[in-house]
Structures are given as structure tokens and as C-alpha cells.
PDB file of C-alpha atoms in Angstrom:
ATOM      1  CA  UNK A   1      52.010  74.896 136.661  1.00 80.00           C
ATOM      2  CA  UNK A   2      49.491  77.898 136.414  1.00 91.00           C
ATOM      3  CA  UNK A   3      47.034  79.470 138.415  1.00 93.00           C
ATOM      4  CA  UNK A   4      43.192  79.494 137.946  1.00 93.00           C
ATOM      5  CA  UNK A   5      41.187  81.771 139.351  1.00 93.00           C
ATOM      6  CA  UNK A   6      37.507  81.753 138.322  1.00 93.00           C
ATOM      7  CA  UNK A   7      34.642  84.142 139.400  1.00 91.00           C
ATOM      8  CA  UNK A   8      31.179  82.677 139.080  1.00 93.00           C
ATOM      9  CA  UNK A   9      28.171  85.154 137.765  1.00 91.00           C
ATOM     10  CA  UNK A  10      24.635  84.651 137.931  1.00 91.00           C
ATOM     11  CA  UNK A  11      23.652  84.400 134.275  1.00 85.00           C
ATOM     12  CA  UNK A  12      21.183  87.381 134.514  1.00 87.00           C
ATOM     13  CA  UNK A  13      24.002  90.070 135.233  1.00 85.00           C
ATOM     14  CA  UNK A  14      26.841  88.661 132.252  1.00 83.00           C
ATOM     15  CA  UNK A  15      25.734  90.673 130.205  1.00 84.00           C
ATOM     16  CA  UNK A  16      26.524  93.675 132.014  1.00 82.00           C
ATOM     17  CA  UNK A  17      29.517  92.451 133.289  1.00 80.00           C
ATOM     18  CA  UNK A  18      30.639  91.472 129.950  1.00 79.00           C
ATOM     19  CA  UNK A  19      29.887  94.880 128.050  1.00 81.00           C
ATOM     20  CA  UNK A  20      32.338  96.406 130.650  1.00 79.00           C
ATOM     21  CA  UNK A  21      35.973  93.881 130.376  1.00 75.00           C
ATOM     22  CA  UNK A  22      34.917  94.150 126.740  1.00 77.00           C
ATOM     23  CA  UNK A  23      35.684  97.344 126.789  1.00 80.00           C
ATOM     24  CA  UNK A  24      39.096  97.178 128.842  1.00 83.00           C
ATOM     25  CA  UNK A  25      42.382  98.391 126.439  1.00 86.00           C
ATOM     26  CA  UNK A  26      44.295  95.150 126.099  1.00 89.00           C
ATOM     27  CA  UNK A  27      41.624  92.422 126.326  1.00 91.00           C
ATOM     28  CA  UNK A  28      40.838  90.680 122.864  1.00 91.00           C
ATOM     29  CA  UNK A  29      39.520  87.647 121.538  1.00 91.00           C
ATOM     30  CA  UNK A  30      41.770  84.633 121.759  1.00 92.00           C
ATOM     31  CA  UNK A  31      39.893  81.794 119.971  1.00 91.00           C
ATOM     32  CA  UNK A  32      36.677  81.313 117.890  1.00 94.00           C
ATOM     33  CA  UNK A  33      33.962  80.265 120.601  1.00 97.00           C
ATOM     34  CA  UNK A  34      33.464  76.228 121.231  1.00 97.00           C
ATOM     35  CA  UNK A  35      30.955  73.756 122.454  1.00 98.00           C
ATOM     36  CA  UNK A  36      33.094  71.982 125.387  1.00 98.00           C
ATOM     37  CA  UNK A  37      31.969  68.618 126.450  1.00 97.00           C
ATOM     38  CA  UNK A  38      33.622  66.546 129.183  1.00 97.00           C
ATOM     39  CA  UNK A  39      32.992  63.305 130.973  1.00 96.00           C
ATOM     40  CA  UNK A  40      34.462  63.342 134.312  1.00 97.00           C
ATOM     41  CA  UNK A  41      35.374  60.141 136.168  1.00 97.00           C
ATOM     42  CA  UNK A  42      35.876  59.064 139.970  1.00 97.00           C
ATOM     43  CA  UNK A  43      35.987  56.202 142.276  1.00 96.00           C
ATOM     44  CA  UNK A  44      32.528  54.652 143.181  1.00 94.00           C
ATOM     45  CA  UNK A  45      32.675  56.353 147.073  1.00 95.00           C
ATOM     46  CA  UNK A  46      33.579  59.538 144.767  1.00 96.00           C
ATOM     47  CA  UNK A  47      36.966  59.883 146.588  1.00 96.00           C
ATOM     48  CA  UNK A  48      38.217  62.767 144.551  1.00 96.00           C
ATOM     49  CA  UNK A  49      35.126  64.540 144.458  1.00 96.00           C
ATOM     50  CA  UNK A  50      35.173  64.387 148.532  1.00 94.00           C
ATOM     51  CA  UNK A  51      39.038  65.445 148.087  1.00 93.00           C
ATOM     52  CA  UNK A  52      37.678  68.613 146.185  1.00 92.00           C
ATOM     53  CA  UNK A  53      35.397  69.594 148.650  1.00 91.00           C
ATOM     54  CA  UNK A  54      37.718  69.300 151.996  1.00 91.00           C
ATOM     55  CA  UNK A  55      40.413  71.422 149.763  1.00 86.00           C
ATOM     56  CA  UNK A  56      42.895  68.684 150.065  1.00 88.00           C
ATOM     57  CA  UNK A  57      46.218  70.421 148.610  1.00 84.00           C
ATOM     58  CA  UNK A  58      47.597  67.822 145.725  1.00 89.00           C
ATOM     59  CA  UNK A  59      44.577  66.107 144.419  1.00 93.00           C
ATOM     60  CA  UNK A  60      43.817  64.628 141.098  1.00 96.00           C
ATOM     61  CA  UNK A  61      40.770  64.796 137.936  1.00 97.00           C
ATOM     62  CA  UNK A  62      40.471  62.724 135.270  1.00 98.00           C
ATOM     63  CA  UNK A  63      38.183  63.313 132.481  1.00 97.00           C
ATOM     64  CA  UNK A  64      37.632  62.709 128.948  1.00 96.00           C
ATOM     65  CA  UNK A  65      37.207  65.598 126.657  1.00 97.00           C
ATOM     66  CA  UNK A  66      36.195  66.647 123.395  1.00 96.00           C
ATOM     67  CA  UNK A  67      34.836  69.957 121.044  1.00 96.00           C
ATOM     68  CA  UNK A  68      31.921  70.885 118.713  1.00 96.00           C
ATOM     69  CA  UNK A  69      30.738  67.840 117.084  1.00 89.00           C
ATOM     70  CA  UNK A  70      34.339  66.354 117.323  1.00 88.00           C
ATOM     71  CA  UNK A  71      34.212  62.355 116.512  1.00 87.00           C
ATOM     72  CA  UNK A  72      37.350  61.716 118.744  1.00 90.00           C
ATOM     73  CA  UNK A  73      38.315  62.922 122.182  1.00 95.00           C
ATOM     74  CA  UNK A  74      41.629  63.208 124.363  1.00 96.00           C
ATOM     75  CA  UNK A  75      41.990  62.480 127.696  1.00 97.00           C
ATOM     76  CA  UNK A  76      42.732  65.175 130.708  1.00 98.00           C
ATOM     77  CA  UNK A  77      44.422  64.489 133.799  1.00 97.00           C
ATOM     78  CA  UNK A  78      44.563  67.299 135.740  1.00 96.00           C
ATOM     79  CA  UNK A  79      46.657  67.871 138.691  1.00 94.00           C
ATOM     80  CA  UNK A  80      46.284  70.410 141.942  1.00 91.00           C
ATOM     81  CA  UNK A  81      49.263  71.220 144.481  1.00 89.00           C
ATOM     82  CA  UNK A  82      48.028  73.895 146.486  1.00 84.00           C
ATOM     83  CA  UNK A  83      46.805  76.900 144.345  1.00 82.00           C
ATOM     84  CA  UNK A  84      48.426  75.773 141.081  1.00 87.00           C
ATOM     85  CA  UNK A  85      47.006  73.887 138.424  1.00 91.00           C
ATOM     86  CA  UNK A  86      48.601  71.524 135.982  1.00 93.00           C
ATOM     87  CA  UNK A  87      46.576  69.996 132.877  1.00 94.00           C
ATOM     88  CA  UNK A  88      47.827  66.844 130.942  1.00 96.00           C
ATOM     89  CA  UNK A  89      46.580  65.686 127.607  1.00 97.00           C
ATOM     90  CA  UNK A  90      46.939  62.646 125.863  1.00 97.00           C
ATOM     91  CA  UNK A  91      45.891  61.237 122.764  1.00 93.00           C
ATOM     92  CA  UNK A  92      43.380  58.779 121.986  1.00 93.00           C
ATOM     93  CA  UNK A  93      43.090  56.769 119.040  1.00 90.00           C
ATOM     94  CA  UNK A  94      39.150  55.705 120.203  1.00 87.00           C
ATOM     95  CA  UNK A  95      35.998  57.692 118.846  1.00 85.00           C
ATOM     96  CA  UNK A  96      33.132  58.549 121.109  1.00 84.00           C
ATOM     97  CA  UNK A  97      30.992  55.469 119.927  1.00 80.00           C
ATOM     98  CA  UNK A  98      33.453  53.509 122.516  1.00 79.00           C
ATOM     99  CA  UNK A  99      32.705  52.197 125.980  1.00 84.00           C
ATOM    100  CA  UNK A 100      33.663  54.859 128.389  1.00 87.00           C
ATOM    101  CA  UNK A 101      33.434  52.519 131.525  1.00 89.00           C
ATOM    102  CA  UNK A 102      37.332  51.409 131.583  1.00 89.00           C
ATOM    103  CA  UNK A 103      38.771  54.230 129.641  1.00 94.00           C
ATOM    104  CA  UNK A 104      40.687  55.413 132.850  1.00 96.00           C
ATOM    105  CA  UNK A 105      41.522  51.826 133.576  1.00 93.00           C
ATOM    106  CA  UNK A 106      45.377  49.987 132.983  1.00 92.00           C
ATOM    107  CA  UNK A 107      43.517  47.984 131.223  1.00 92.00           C
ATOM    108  CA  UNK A 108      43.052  50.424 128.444  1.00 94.00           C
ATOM    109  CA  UNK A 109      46.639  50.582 126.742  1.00 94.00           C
ATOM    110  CA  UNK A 110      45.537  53.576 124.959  1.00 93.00           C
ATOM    111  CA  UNK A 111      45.871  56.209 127.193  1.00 95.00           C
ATOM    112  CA  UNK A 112      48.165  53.741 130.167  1.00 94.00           C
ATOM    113  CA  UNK A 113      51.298  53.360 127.662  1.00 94.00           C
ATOM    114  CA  UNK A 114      51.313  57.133 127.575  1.00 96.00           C
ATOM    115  CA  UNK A 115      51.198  58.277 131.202  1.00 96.00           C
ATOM    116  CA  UNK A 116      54.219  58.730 133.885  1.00 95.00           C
ATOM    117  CA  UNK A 117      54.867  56.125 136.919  1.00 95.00           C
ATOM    118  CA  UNK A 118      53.019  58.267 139.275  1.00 94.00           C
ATOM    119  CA  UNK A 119      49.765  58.497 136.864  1.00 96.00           C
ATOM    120  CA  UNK A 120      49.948  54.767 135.962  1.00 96.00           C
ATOM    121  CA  UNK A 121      49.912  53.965 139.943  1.00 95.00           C
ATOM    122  CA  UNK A 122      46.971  55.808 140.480  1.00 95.00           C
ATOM    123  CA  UNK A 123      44.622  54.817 137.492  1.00 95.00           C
ATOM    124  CA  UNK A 124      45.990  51.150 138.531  1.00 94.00           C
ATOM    125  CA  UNK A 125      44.761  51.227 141.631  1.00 95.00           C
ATOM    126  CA  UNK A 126      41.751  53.607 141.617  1.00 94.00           C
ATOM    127  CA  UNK A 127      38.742  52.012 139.675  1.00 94.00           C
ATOM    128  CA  UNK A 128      37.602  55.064 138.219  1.00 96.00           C
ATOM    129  CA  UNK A 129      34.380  54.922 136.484  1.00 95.00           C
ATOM    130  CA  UNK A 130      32.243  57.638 134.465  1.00 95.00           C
ATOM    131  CA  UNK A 131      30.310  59.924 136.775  1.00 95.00           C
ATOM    132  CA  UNK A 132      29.364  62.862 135.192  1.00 95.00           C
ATOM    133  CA  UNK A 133      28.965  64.662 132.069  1.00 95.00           C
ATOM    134  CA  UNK A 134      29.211  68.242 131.826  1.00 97.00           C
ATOM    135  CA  UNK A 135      28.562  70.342 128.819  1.00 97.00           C
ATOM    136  CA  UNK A 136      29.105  74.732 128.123  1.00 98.00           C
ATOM    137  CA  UNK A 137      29.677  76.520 125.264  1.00 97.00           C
ATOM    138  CA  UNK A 138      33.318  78.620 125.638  1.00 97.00           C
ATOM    139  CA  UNK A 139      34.455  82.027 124.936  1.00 96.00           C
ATOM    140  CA  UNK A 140      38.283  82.887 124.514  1.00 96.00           C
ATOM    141  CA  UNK A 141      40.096  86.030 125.518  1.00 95.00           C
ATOM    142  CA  UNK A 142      43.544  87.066 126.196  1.00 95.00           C
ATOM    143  CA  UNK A 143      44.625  90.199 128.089  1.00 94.00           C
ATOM    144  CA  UNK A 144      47.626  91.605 126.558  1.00 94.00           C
ATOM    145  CA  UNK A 145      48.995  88.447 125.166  1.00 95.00           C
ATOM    146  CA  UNK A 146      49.782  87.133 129.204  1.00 96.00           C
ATOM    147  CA  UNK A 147      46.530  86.494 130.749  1.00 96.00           C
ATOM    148  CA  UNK A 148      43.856  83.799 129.182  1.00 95.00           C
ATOM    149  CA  UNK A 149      40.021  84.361 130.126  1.00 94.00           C
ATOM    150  CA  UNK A 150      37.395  82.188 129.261  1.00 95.00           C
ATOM    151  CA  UNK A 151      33.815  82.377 129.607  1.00 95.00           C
ATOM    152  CA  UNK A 152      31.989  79.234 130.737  1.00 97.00           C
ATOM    153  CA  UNK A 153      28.044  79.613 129.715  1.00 96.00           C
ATOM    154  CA  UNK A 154      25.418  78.281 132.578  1.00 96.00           C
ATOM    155  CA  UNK A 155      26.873  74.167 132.163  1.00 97.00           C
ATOM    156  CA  UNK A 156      24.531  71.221 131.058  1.00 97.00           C
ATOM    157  CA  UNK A 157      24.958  68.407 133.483  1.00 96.00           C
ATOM    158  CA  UNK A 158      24.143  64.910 133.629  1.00 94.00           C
ATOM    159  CA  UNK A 159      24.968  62.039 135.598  1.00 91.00           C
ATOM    160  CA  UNK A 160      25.759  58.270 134.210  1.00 83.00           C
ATOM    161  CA  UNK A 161      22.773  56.153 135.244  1.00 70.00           C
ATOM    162  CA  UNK A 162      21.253  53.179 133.194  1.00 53.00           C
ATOM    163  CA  UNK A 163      17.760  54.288 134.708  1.00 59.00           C
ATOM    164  CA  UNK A 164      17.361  57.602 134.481  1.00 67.00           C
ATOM    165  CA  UNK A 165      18.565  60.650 131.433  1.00 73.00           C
ATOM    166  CA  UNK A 166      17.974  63.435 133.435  1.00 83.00           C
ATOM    167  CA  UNK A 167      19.643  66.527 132.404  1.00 90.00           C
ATOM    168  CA  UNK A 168      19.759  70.077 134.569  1.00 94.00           C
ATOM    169  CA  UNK A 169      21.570  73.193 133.904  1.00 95.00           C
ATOM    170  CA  UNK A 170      23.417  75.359 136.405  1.00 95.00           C
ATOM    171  CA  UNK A 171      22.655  79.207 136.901  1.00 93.00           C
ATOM    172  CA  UNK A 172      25.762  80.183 136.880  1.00 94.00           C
ATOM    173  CA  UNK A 173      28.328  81.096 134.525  1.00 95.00           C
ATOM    174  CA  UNK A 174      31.707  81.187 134.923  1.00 95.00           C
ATOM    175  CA  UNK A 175      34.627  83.681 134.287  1.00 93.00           C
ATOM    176  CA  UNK A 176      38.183  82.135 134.565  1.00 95.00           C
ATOM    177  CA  UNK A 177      41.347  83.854 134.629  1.00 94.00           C
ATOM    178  CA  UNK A 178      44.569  81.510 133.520  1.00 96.00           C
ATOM    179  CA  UNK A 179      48.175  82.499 133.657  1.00 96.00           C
ATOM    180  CA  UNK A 180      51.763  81.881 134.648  1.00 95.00           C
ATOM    181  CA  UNK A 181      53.317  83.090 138.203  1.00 92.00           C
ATOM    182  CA  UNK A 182      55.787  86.000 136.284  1.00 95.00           C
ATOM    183  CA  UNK A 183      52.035  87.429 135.556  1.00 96.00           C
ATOM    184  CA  UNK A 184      50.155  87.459 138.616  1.00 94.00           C
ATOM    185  CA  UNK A 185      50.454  91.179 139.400  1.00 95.00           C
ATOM    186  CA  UNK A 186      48.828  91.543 135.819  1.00 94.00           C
ATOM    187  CA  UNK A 187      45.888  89.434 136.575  1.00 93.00           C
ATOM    188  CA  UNK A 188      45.671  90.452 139.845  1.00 91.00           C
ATOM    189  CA  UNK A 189      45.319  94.499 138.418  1.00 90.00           C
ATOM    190  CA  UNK A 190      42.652  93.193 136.007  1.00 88.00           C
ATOM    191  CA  UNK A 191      40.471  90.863 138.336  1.00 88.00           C
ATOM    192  CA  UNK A 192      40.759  94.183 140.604  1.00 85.00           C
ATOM    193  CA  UNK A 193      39.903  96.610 137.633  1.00 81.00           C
ATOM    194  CA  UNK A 194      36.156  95.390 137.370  1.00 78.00           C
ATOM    195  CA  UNK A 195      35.882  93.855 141.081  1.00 76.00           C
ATOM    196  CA  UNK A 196      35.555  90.197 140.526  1.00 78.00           C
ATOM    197  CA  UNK A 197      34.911  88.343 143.536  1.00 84.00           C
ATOM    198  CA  UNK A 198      37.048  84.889 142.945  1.00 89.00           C
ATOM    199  CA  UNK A 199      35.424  81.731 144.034  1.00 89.00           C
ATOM    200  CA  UNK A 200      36.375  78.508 144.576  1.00 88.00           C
ATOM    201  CA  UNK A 201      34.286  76.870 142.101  1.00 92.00           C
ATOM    202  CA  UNK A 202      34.205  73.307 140.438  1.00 94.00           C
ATOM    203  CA  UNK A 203      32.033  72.545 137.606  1.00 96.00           C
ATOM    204  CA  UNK A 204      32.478  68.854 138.083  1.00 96.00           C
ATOM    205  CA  UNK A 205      31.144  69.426 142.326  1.00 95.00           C
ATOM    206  CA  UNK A 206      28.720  71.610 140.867  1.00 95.00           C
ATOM    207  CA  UNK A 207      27.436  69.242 138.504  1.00 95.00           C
ATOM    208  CA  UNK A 208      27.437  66.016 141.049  1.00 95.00           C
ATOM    209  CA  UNK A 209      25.437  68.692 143.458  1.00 94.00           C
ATOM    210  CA  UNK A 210      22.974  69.314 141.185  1.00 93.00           C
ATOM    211  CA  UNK A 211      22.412  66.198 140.687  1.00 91.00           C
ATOM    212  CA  UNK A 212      21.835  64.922 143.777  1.00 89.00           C
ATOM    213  CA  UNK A 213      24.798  62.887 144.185  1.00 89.00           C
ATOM    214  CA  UNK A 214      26.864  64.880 147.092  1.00 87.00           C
ATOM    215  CA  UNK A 215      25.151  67.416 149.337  1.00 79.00           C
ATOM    216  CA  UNK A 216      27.544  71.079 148.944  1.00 69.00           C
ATOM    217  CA  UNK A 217      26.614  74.435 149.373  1.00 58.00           C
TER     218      UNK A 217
END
């Protein structure tokens, strides 16, 4: 379990904000930067979405994920328990050409021969279904070897819909800080260093707000 804190900036002042943690002894670049493309999934009442929003303390997201102009993708089951985070990926042996509509489904032997009893029950019982697809490009940093930041640029989002291919993009971008509880005093020094205001901030309740499909502030 780790904890993610993220600060959302209005794309106009990054820049600024950038040049200065840039310049902070200790921060350097982790990872060559990546196109990050996800397809998020959810009952058809949007149950976990709704979870999100009333900040219910162990709640669950499923999505499918994949980088650059990748021709396969893994799936993500990510798990909240109060203010830690726990990611899960597994494996797929499908490409991208495949129908997404039972992927999260026990149907799909893929992904449900990998998972635990407690991840089988709920994709059993669930329905999910494709929702939302959400698209940034990704910059990697690392503060002294402990701390992981990454820099979400202004997401793409679109919604699944037969009808309609309506794309917007958010005006936001968003800085996240990722590490272990032994480093929290570090991360908590550096998010004070250059007075980041943390948010609570979801990409995938941004992205369904956006669209249209929940009403959030």
C-alpha cells in the first residue's frame, strides 16, 4: 500500500511551477515521458464512480491500460482503504482490436484465472462495462530515489457511446506525489517546499463530469 497525493494546476501556470521543482537538489528524471491511455469501467448506475465521490473508505477501479502505440494492454485493479492506494496488474494475452465490453467479466478467463477470491467475487457479481476513456501524456521524476512524481498533461476524455465520438479535454494538469509510509516526512517536506495545495482529484470523475455523465464540482 502507498499513498497518492496529487495537486491539480491550471495548465497556464505549469510552466512556472515546473521551472521551480526542476530546480530542487534531489529531484531527477525517473522515466522517458509516455502517452498513457486507459479505459475505465463501472457498473451501469456507475456505482463506483458514486463510491468515489461520497469518499467511501475501501472502494474499488478497474481499468484497462496501455502505452505509446502499444498493441497489447494489461489490466489495473486498483484498490482504496482509507488514504492508501494499492495497484494490481495483470497480464493479458488480448490486443486492443478485442471487444472491451466483457473484459472485466468471469466470463473472460484471461484476466478471472489470475485474480484473488475477493477480486473474482466482485467482477462476478458487478457487470462492469466500459465507461470512459481517458488519455495524457506522462512525465517521470523521482526525488532522491524515495519519492515518485509524475506529471499528468491536461487529459483527453471520452465516453463509450455508439451515437456520439465526442472528445473534450480537461484544463487541468496534474502533479502526483507516490511513495511508501517510511517516506512520508520526505514528501511531506517537498510538497511543503514549493506550496502545493493537495486535492482530492480523480481523472476518471473528472472525465465522466466533463462529459456530462455525473454532475461534481
Amino acid at each position: 500500500m502507498r499513498f497518492e497525493i496529487k495537486v491539480p494546476i491550471f495548465f497556464t501556470n505549469l510552466n512556472f511551477l515546473k521551472s521551480q521543482f526542476l530546480s530542487f537538489k534531489g529531484l531527477k528524471r525517473h522515466y522517458g515521458n509516455r502517452l498513457v491511455s486507459s479505459i475505465y469501467f463501472d457498473t451501469k448506475d456507475l456505482m463506483l464512480a458514486n463510491y468515489n465521490i461520497e469518499g467511501i473508505s475501501n472502494r474499488y477501479k478497474f481499468r484497462l491500460r496501455w502505452y505509446n502505440n502499444a498493441k497489447s494492454f494489461n489490466y489495473e485493479i486498483k484498490k482504496k482503504i482509507n488514504k492508501f492506494s494499492e495497484k494490481k496488474i495483470y497480464t493479458s494475452s488480448c490486443d486492443l482490436n478485442s471487444n472491451f465490453i466483457k473484459k472485466f467479466s468471469k466470463k473472460n478467463l484471461d484476466l478471472f484465472n489470475q485474480l484473488n477470491n475477493e477480486e473474482k467475487f466482485l467482477i462476478g457479481n458487478l457487470n462492469l462495462l466500459p465507461v470512459l476513456k481517458v488519455k495524457y501524456l506522462r512525465e517521470y521524476f523521482i526525488y532522491k530515489n524515495k519519492v515518485r512524481l509524475t506529471i499528468d498533461h491536461r487529459p483527453s476524455y471520452k465516453t463509450f457511446n455508439s451515437f456520439k465520438n465526442i472528445k473534450k479535454q480537461d484544463s487541468f494538469t496534474i502533479i502526483e506525489f507516490k511513495f511508501d509510509n517510511k517516506n512520508y516526512e520526505l514528501a511531506s517536506s517537498l510538497i511543503k517546499e514549493f506550496r502545493f495545495t493537495p486535492k482530492r482529484y480523480s481523472k476518471y470523475i473528472k472525465g465522466l463530469s466533463t462529459m456530462g455523465k455525473i454532475s461534481y464540482i
